[in-house]
Coordinates of N, CA and C in Angstrom, one line a residue:
M237 N -35.3 95.7 145.3 CA -36.6 95.3 144.6 C -35.8 94.5 144.2
E238 N -36.2 93.1 144.8 CA -36.0 92.0 144.0 C -36.8 91.0 143.1
V239 N -36.7 90.7 142.2 CA -37.7 90.3 141.6 C -37.4 88.7 141.5
P240 N -38.8 88.0 142.8 CA -38.9 86.6 142.3 C -38.5 86.2 141.3
P241 N -37.8 84.1 141.4 CA -38.3 83.6 140.2 C -38.7 83.1 139.2
P242 N -39.1 82.7 138.1 CA -39.8 82.4 137.6 C -40.7 81.0 137.9
K243 N -41.2 81.0 137.5 CA -42.1 79.8 138.4 C -41.8 78.5 138.0
G244 N -41.6 78.0 138.7 CA -41.6 75.9 138.5 C -39.3 76.3 139.1
G245 N -39.1 77.8 139.2 CA -37.4 77.9 139.7 C -37.1 78.3 138.8
G246 N -35.4 78.6 139.1 CA -34.5 78.4 138.0 C -33.6 79.9 138.4
D247 N -33.0 80.3 137.3 CA -32.4 81.9 136.7 C -33.4 82.5 136.1
P248 N -34.3 83.7 137.0 CA -35.2 84.6 136.3 C -34.7 84.6 134.4
K249 N -33.3 85.1 135.0 CA -32.8 85.3 133.3 C -32.9 84.4 132.4
D250 N -33.0 83.6 132.8 CA -33.0 82.4 131.7 C -34.2 82.2 131.1
Q251 N -36.1 83.2 131.6 CA -37.1 83.1 130.8 C -36.7 84.4 130.4
C252 N -36.7 84.0 128.7 CA -36.9 84.4 127.7 C -37.9 84.5 126.6
S253 N -38.8 83.8 127.4 CA -40.2 83.5 126.1 C -40.8 84.7 126.0
A254 N -41.4 84.7 124.2 CA -42.6 85.8 124.5 C -43.5 86.1 125.0
V255 N -43.7 84.7 125.4 CA -45.4 84.2 126.6 C -44.6 84.0 127.7
V256 N -45.4 85.3 128.8 CA -45.0 85.6 129.9 C -46.6 86.1 130.1
T257 N -46.9 84.9 130.9 CA -48.2 84.9 131.5 C -48.4 84.6 133.6
P258 N -49.2 85.1 133.9 CA -49.8 85.8 133.9 C -49.9 87.5 133.7
A259 N -50.3 88.0 132.3 CA -49.5 89.5 132.1 C -50.9 90.6 132.1
Q260 N -50.6 91.2 132.9 CA -52.7 92.6 133.2 C -52.2 94.0 132.8
F261 N -52.8 94.6 132.0 CA -53.5 95.7 132.7 C -53.5 96.3 133.3
L262 N -52.9 97.7 134.2 CA -53.2 97.4 135.2 C -53.7 99.0 135.2
L263 N -53.1 100.2 135.0 CA -53.3 101.3 134.6 C -53.5 102.3 134.2
S264 N -54.0 103.5 133.5 CA -53.5 105.1 132.8 C -53.0 106.0 134.0
A265 N -52.1 106.4 133.5 CA -51.8 107.8 134.7 C -51.8 108.7 133.9
T266 N -52.2 110.0 134.1 CA -52.4 110.9 133.4 C -52.6 112.5 134.0
N267 N -51.3 112.1 135.5 CA -50.2 113.4 136.1 C -49.9 111.7 137.1
P268 N -48.9 112.7 137.6 CA -48.3 111.1 138.5 C -48.7 111.4 139.4
E269 N -50.1 111.9 140.5 CA -50.7 110.8 141.7 C -51.1 110.3 141.2
Q270 N -51.8 109.5 140.1 CA -52.2 108.5 139.8 C -51.2 106.9 140.1
F271 N -50.0 107.7 140.1 CA -49.0 106.7 139.7 C -49.1 105.8 140.8
P272 N -49.6 104.1 140.7 CA -50.0 103.0 141.8 C -48.8 102.8 142.6
P273 N -48.5 102.6 143.6 CA -46.9 102.4 144.5 C -46.2 101.6 143.6
A274 N -45.3 102.3 143.7 CA -43.8 101.6 143.0 C -42.4 100.5 144.2
E275 N -44.0 99.1 143.7 CA -43.6 98.1 144.7 C -42.8 97.5 144.3
L276 N -43.2 96.6 142.4 CA -42.1 95.9 142.2 C -41.1 97.0 140.7
P277 N -39.8 96.3 140.5 CA -39.4 96.6 139.6 C -40.1 96.9 138.4
E278 N -39.4 98.1 138.1 CA -40.2 98.8 136.5 C -39.2 99.3 134.9
V279 N -39.4 98.8 133.8 CA -39.4 98.4 132.7 C -39.6 99.6 132.2
A280 N -39.7 100.9 132.0 CA -39.9 101.5 131.1 C -39.9 101.8 129.5
F281 N -41.0 102.1 128.9 CA -40.4 101.8 127.2 C -40.6 103.2 127.1
L282 N -39.4 103.9 126.2 CA -40.1 104.7 125.9 C -39.5 105.4 124.3
G283 N -40.1 106.0 123.9 CA -39.5 106.5 121.6 C -40.4 107.2 121.5
R284 N -40.3 107.8 119.8 CA -40.7 108.6 119.4 C -42.5 108.4 118.6
S285 N -43.4 109.2 118.8 CA -44.4 108.6 118.3 C -44.4 107.5 117.1
N286 N -45.0 106.5 117.3 CA -45.4 104.9 116.2 C -43.8 104.8 116.0
A287 N -42.7 104.4 117.5 CA -41.9 104.1 117.0 C -42.1 102.2 117.5
G288 N -42.8 102.2 118.1 CA -43.9 100.5 118.3 C -43.3 100.2 119.6
K289 N -44.0 100.8 120.9 CA -44.0 100.2 121.9 C -45.1 100.0 121.9
S290 N -45.9 99.8 121.6 CA -47.2 98.9 121.7 C -47.1 98.0 121.2
T291 N -46.7 98.0 119.7 CA -46.4 96.1 119.6 C -44.9 95.6 120.1
M292 N -44.2 96.4 120.7 CA -43.3 95.9 121.6 C -44.2 95.4 122.8
L293 N -44.6 96.0 123.7 CA -45.1 95.6 124.3 C -46.1 94.1 124.3
N294 N -46.7 94.2 123.1 CA -47.4 92.5 122.9 C -46.6 91.5 122.7
T295 N -46.1 92.0 121.8 CA -44.3 91.1 121.4 C -44.2 90.8 122.5
L296 N -43.4 91.5 123.2 CA -42.2 90.8 124.9 C -43.6 89.7 125.8
L297 N -45.0 90.2 125.4 CA -46.1 89.7 126.7 C -47.1 88.2 125.6
G298 N -46.9 88.6 124.9 CA -47.5 87.8 123.3 C -48.8 87.6 123.6
R299 N -49.3 88.6 124.6 CA -50.9 89.3 124.7 C -50.8 90.6 124.1
K300 N -51.8 90.3 123.1 CA -52.7 91.9 123.0 C -52.9 93.0 124.2
L301 N -52.4 93.2 125.0 CA -52.7 93.9 126.5 C -52.6 95.5 125.8
A302 N -51.3 96.2 125.2 CA -51.3 97.6 125.3 C -51.9 98.0 123.8
Y303 N -52.7 98.6 123.5 CA -52.9 99.3 122.3 C -52.3 99.7 120.9
T304 N -52.6 99.1 119.5 CA -51.5 99.4 118.7 C -52.7 99.9 117.5
S305 N -51.8 101.7 117.0 CA -52.5 102.0 115.8 C -51.2 102.8 115.3
N306 N -51.6 103.1 113.8 CA -50.9 103.0 113.0 C -51.1 105.4 112.8
T307 N -52.0 105.9 114.1 CA -51.7 107.3 113.9 C -51.2 107.3 115.4
P308 N -49.9 108.4 115.2 CA -49.1 108.4 116.0 C -49.4 109.5 117.6
G309 N -49.3 109.9 118.5 CA -48.7 110.3 119.6 C -50.6 110.0 120.6
R310 N -51.0 108.0 120.0 CA -52.2 107.8 119.6 C -52.1 107.3 122.0
T311 N -51.2 106.7 121.8 CA -50.6 107.0 124.1 C -50.6 108.0 124.4
Q312 N -51.7 108.7 125.4 CA -51.4 109.8 126.1 C -51.7 109.6 127.2
A313 N -50.7 109.1 127.6 CA -51.3 108.3 129.2 C -49.5 107.2 129.6
V314 N -49.9 107.2 130.9 CA -48.3 106.5 131.3 C -49.4 105.2 131.9
N315 N -49.5 104.3 131.0 CA -49.8 102.7 130.9 C -48.6 101.8 131.8
F316 N -49.5 101.3 132.5 CA -48.8 100.5 134.1 C -49.4 98.6 133.3
F317 N -48.2 97.9 133.4 CA -49.1 96.4 133.5 C -48.0 95.8 134.3
R318 N -48.7 94.7 135.0 CA -48.2 94.3 136.1 C -48.0 92.4 135.3
V319 N -47.2 91.9 134.9 CA -46.1 91.0 134.6 C -45.7 90.0 135.9
E320 N -46.8 89.0 136.2 CA -46.3 88.1 136.6 C -46.1 88.4 137.8
D321 N -46.8 89.1 138.4 CA -46.3 89.6 140.5 C -44.7 90.0 140.3
R322 N -44.0 89.9 139.3 CA -42.3 90.0 139.3 C -42.0 91.7 139.1
L323 N -42.9 92.3 138.1 CA -42.4 93.5 137.3 C -43.1 94.0 136.6
M324 N -43.5 95.2 136.8 CA -44.0 96.0 135.7 C -43.6 96.8 134.7
F325 N -44.1 96.6 133.4 CA -44.2 97.5 132.2 C -44.8 98.8 131.9
V326 N -44.2 99.9 132.4 CA -44.7 101.2 132.0 C -43.9 102.2 130.3
D327 N -45.6 102.1 129.7 CA -46.1 102.6 128.2 C -45.7 103.6 128.6
L328 N -44.9 104.6 128.1 CA -44.8 106.3 128.1 C -45.1 106.9 127.4
P329 N -46.3 108.0 127.0 CA -46.1 109.2 126.0 C -45.1 109.3 125.3
G330 N -45.6 108.6 123.8 CA -44.9 109.0 122.5 C -44.3 110.5 122.5
Y331 N -43.1 110.9 122.2 CA -42.4 112.1 122.0 C -42.2 112.6 120.6
G332 N -42.8 114.0 119.9 CA -42.1 114.0 119.1 C -43.1 114.0 117.9
Y333 N -44.7 113.9 118.7 CA -45.9 114.5 117.8 C -45.9 115.5 117.2
A334 N -45.6 116.1 116.1 CA -45.9 117.4 115.8 C -47.4 117.7 116.0
K335 N -47.9 117.4 115.1 CA -49.5 117.5 115.5 C -50.1 118.0 116.8
A336 N -49.2 117.7 118.0 CA -50.3 117.5 119.4 C -50.2 118.7 119.6
P337 N -50.9 119.5 120.3 CA -51.1 120.9 120.7 C -49.5 120.9 121.5
K338 N -49.7 122.3 121.9 CA -47.8 122.0 122.4 C -48.7 122.5 124.2
A339 N -49.6 122.7 124.4 CA -50.0 122.4 126.0 C -50.0 121.1 125.9
V340 N -50.9 120.0 124.9 CA -50.8 118.8 125.7 C -49.1 118.0 125.5
A341 N -48.5 118.2 124.7 CA -47.0 118.0 124.7 C -46.0 118.8 125.8
R342 N -45.9 120.1 126.1 CA -45.9 120.2 127.2 C -46.1 119.1 129.0
A343 N -47.2 118.9 128.7 CA -48.1 118.0 129.7 C -47.8 116.5 130.0
W344 N -47.1 115.8 128.5 CA -46.9 114.9 128.6 C -45.0 114.7 128.8
Q345 N -44.9 115.7 128.2 CA -42.8 116.0 129.1 C -42.9 116.0 130.2
E346 N -43.7 116.8 131.3 CA -43.6 116.9 132.8 C -44.1 115.3 133.3
V347 N -44.6 114.9 133.3 CA -45.2 114.1 133.4 C -44.0 112.8 133.5
I348 N -43.5 113.0 131.9 CA -42.7 111.8 131.6 C -41.2 112.3 132.2
E349 N -40.8 112.9 132.8 CA -39.8 113.6 133.6 C -39.6 113.0 135.5
V350 N -41.2 113.8 135.7 CA -41.4 113.2 136.8 C -41.5 111.8 136.9
Y351 N -41.7 111.1 136.2 CA -41.9 109.6 136.6 C -40.3 108.8 136.4
L352 N -39.5 109.5 135.2 CA -38.4 109.2 135.5 C -37.4 109.7 136.5
L353 N -37.9 110.5 137.2 CA -35.8 111.7 137.8 C -36.9 110.9 139.6
Q354 N -38.3 110.4 139.1 CA -38.7 110.3 140.9 C -39.7 109.2 141.4
R355 N -39.6 107.6 139.9 CA -40.2 106.6 140.4 C -39.2 105.7 141.4
E356 N -39.1 105.6 142.8 CA -38.0 104.7 142.7 C -38.0 103.3 141.9
G357 N -39.3 102.7 141.6 CA -39.2 101.1 140.8 C -38.1 101.2 140.0
L358 N -38.1 102.2 139.0 CA -37.9 102.8 137.7 C -36.8 101.4 137.6
S359 N -36.1 100.4 137.4 CA -34.8 99.7 136.5 C -34.3 99.3 135.6
L360 N -35.1 99.8 134.2 CA -34.2 100.1 133.2 C -35.5 100.5 132.5
C361 N -34.7 101.3 131.2 CA -36.0 102.4 130.1 C -35.2 101.7 129.2
V362 N -36.6 101.5 127.9 CA -35.6 100.4 126.6 C -36.4 102.2 125.4
L363 N -35.1 102.5 125.3 CA -35.5 103.7 124.8 C -35.2 102.6 122.9
L364 N -36.6 103.4 122.6 CA -37.3 102.5 121.0 C -37.0 103.8 119.9
L365 N -36.3 103.2 118.4 CA -35.8 103.9 118.0 C -36.0 103.2 116.3
D366 N -36.6 103.8 115.6 CA -37.3 103.2 113.9 C -36.2 103.5 113.6
S367 N -35.7 101.4 113.0 CA -35.0 101.4 112.5 C -34.2 102.0 111.6
R368 N -35.6 102.7 110.4 CA -35.7 103.7 109.3 C -35.5 104.7 109.2
R369 N -35.4 105.7 110.6 CA -35.0 106.5 110.4 C -33.9 107.1 111.4
G370 N -33.8 106.1 112.5 CA -31.8 106.5 113.4 C -32.8 107.4 114.3
W371 N -31.7 107.9 115.0 CA -31.7 109.4 115.9 C -31.9 110.6 115.1
M372 N -33.3 110.6 115.9 CA -33.7 112.2 115.7 C -33.3 113.1 116.3
E373 N -33.9 114.2 116.8 CA -32.8 115.5 117.6 C -33.7 115.0 119.0
T374 N -35.4 115.1 118.9 CA -35.6 114.4 120.3 C -35.3 113.3 120.7
D375 N -34.9 112.4 119.9 CA -34.0 110.8 121.1 C -32.7 111.4 121.2
L376 N -32.5 112.4 120.8 CA -30.5 112.0 121.0 C -31.0 113.2 122.1
Q377 N -32.0 113.7 122.4 CA -31.8 114.7 123.8 C -32.5 114.0 124.8
L378 N -33.1 113.6 124.7 CA -33.9 112.0 125.5 C -32.4 111.1 126.0
K379 N -31.8 111.1 125.1 CA -31.0 109.9 125.9 C -29.8 110.1 126.6
Q380 N -29.4 112.1 125.7 CA -28.6 112.7 126.8 C -28.9 113.3 128.4
W381 N -30.6 112.9 128.2 CA -31.3 113.5 129.4 C -30.9 112.0 130.3
L382 N -31.5 111.0 129.8 CA -31.0 109.5 131.0 C -29.3 109.3 131.1
E383 N -28.5 109.9 130.6 CA -27.2 109.8 130.6 C -26.8 110.6 132.0
V384 N -27.3 112.4 131.5 CA -27.0 113.5 132.2 C -27.4 112.8 133.8
H385 N -28.5 112.1 134.1 CA -29.2 111.8 135.0 C -29.7 110.7 135.6
R386 N -28.6 109.9 135.1 CA -27.7 108.5 134.8 C -28.7 107.4 135.4
R387 N -29.7 107.5 134.9 CA -31.0 105.6 134.5 C -30.4 105.3 133.9
P388 N -30.4 103.6 133.9 CA -30.2 102.9 133.3 C -30.4 102.7 131.6
F389 N -30.6 102.5 130.5 CA -31.2 102.2 129.7 C -31.3 101.6 128.3
V390 N -31.0 101.2 127.9 CA -30.8 99.7 126.1 C -31.4 100.4 125.0
V391 N -30.8 100.8 123.9 CA -31.3 101.1 123.0 C -32.2 100.0 122.4
V392 N -33.2 99.7 122.0 CA -33.5 98.7 120.6 C -34.4 99.6 119.2
A393 N -33.6 98.8 118.3 CA -33.6 99.6 117.0 C -35.0 98.7 116.3
T394 N -36.1 99.3 116.4 CA -37.5 99.2 115.5 C -37.8 98.5 114.3
K395 N -38.2 98.0 113.9 CA -39.1 97.1 112.4 C -37.6 97.4 112.2
V396 N -37.1 96.4 111.8 CA -36.2 96.1 111.4 C -36.7 94.9 110.5
D397 N -37.5 93.7 110.2 CA -38.2 93.5 109.0 C -38.2 94.1 107.7
K398 N -37.9 95.7 108.0 CA -38.4 95.9 106.9 C -37.2 96.8 106.4
L399 N -36.2 96.6 106.4 CA -34.7 96.7 106.2 C -34.6 95.7 105.5
N400 N -33.5 95.9 104.0 CA -32.8 94.7 103.7 C -31.8 95.4 104.6
Q401 N -30.5 93.8 104.3 CA -28.9 93.9 105.0 C -27.9 95.2 104.8
K402 N -28.5 95.8 103.6 CA -27.4 96.9 103.4 C -27.9 97.6 104.1
E403 N -29.3 98.5 104.1 CA -30.1 99.3 104.8 C -29.7 98.9 106.3
K404 N -29.6 97.5 107.1 CA -29.6 97.1 107.8 C -28.1 97.8 108.6
N405 N -27.1 97.1 107.8 CA -25.8 97.7 108.1 C -25.6 99.5 107.6
A406 N -25.7 100.4 107.1 CA -26.3 101.3 107.7 C -26.9 101.6 108.7
S407 N -28.0 101.8 108.9 CA -28.6 102.4 109.9 C -27.5 101.5 111.1
Q408 N -26.3 100.5 110.9 CA -26.2 100.0 112.8 C -25.4 100.9 112.7
K409 N -24.5 101.4 111.8 CA -23.9 102.8 111.5 C -24.1 103.5 111.9
A410 N -25.3 104.1 111.4 CA -25.4 105.8 111.8 C -26.1 105.7 113.3
I411 N -26.4 104.9 114.1 CA -26.9 104.4 115.2 C -26.0 104.9 116.1
R412 N -25.1 103.4 115.6 CA -23.4 103.7 116.9 C -23.1 104.7 116.2
E413 N -22.8 106.0 115.8 CA -22.4 107.1 115.6 C -22.6 107.4 117.1
Q414 N -22.9 107.7 117.2 CA -24.2 108.5 118.3 C -24.2 107.1 120.3
Y415 N -24.1 106.2 119.5 CA -24.3 105.5 120.9 C -22.8 104.3 120.3
P416 N -22.0 105.2 120.4 CA -20.8 104.0 120.4 C -20.6 102.6 121.2
S417 N -21.3 102.3 122.3 CA -20.5 101.2 123.3 C -21.5 100.7 123.9
G418 N -23.1 100.8 124.1 CA -24.1 100.7 124.8 C -24.1 99.5 124.1
D419 N -25.3 99.3 125.0 CA -26.2 97.3 124.5 C -27.0 98.3 123.7
L420 N -27.2 97.3 122.5 CA -28.0 97.6 120.9 C -29.3 96.1 120.9
I421 N -30.2 96.1 120.4 CA -30.6 95.4 120.3 C -31.7 95.3 118.9
W422 N -31.7 94.8 118.4 CA -32.5 94.7 116.9 C -33.5 94.2 116.7
F423 N -34.9 94.7 116.7 CA -36.4 93.9 117.6 C -37.1 94.1 116.4
S424 N -37.9 93.4 116.1 CA -39.2 93.0 115.4 C -39.9 92.6 115.6
G425 N -41.2 93.3 115.6 CA -42.6 92.6 115.8 C -43.3 91.5 115.7
L426 N -43.0 91.7 113.8 CA -43.2 90.6 112.7 C -42.4 89.2 113.4
N427 N -41.4 88.8 113.1 CA -40.9 87.7 113.1 C -40.4 87.4 114.7
G428 N -40.5 88.3 115.6 CA -39.6 87.4 117.6 C -38.6 88.1 117.2
Q429 N -37.8 88.8 116.1 CA -36.4 88.8 116.2 C -35.8 89.3 117.8
G430 N -35.3 89.8 118.2 CA -34.5 90.7 118.9 C -35.6 90.3 120.8
V431 N -36.3 89.6 120.4 CA -37.4 88.8 121.5 C -36.4 88.8 122.9
K432 N -35.7 87.4 122.3 CA -34.8 86.8 124.0 C -34.0 88.0 124.6
E433 N -33.7 88.5 123.1 CA -32.3 89.4 124.0 C -32.7 90.8 124.3
I434 N -34.0 90.9 124.6 CA -34.6 92.3 125.1 C -35.1 91.1 126.3
W435 N -35.6 90.2 126.5 CA -35.2 89.8 127.9 C -34.6 89.7 128.9
Q436 N -33.4 89.0 128.1 CA -32.2 88.7 128.7 C -32.2 90.2 129.3
T437 N -32.0 91.6 128.9 CA -31.6 92.2 129.6 C -32.4 92.9 130.8
I438 N -33.9 92.6 130.5 CA -35.1 93.2 131.4 C -34.1 92.5 132.5
W439 N -34.0 91.1 132.9 CA -33.5 90.2 133.9 C -32.9 90.6 134.8
K440 N -31.6 91.0 133.6 CA -30.5 91.4 133.7 C -30.5 92.6 135.1
K441 N -31.3 93.8 134.6 CA -31.0 94.7 135.2 C -32.1 94.8 136.1
T442 N -33.2 93.5 136.3 CA -33.8 93.9 137.5 C -34.0 93.4 138.3
A443 N -32.6 92.3 138.2 CA -32.5 91.1 139.2 C -31.5 91.7 140.2
R444 N -31.6 91.4 141.3 CA -31.1 91.9 142.8 C -29.9 90.8 143.5

């Protein structure tokens, strides 16, 4: 799939603004049969419950399209967002929510696996880690799963504005112990840190 050039011409990788319009919420799917046709390159956002996926989506798009909540496990469906008729952002259900009923958690996992394994338009997975907590067991399991199945992914450490420099250095060291050479981006929804780098990675991975 090819990503059309940004409006006004130029290299799409140069368009790294937090404001990307028009963008719209397309649909929520609770099972694979409800997924829309894979007509555009897709970028999937994955992470533990309350890792900041909705905040990241809203920051990248410059619009409040994804619902944000302080309650973990709020996202219980696969949410599709169409961005400028050039690509699709896909918000996958958060994992690791201890209070979710086991049957619900299994259903989330099955939907996520079907999407990640079978979705033809999937071009990039954005794996979010809470920078204050680093790798949890479920994060490592997902990272290893992505590696085994050769799904392209980038790791983004979120909520970095909540760390001082000493804490950030410690967090980076801990993350790198399990992820020594891949792309690592530091992100803050408060001050926009990392937005440009995330967009650069998205255009690089979705361009053909």
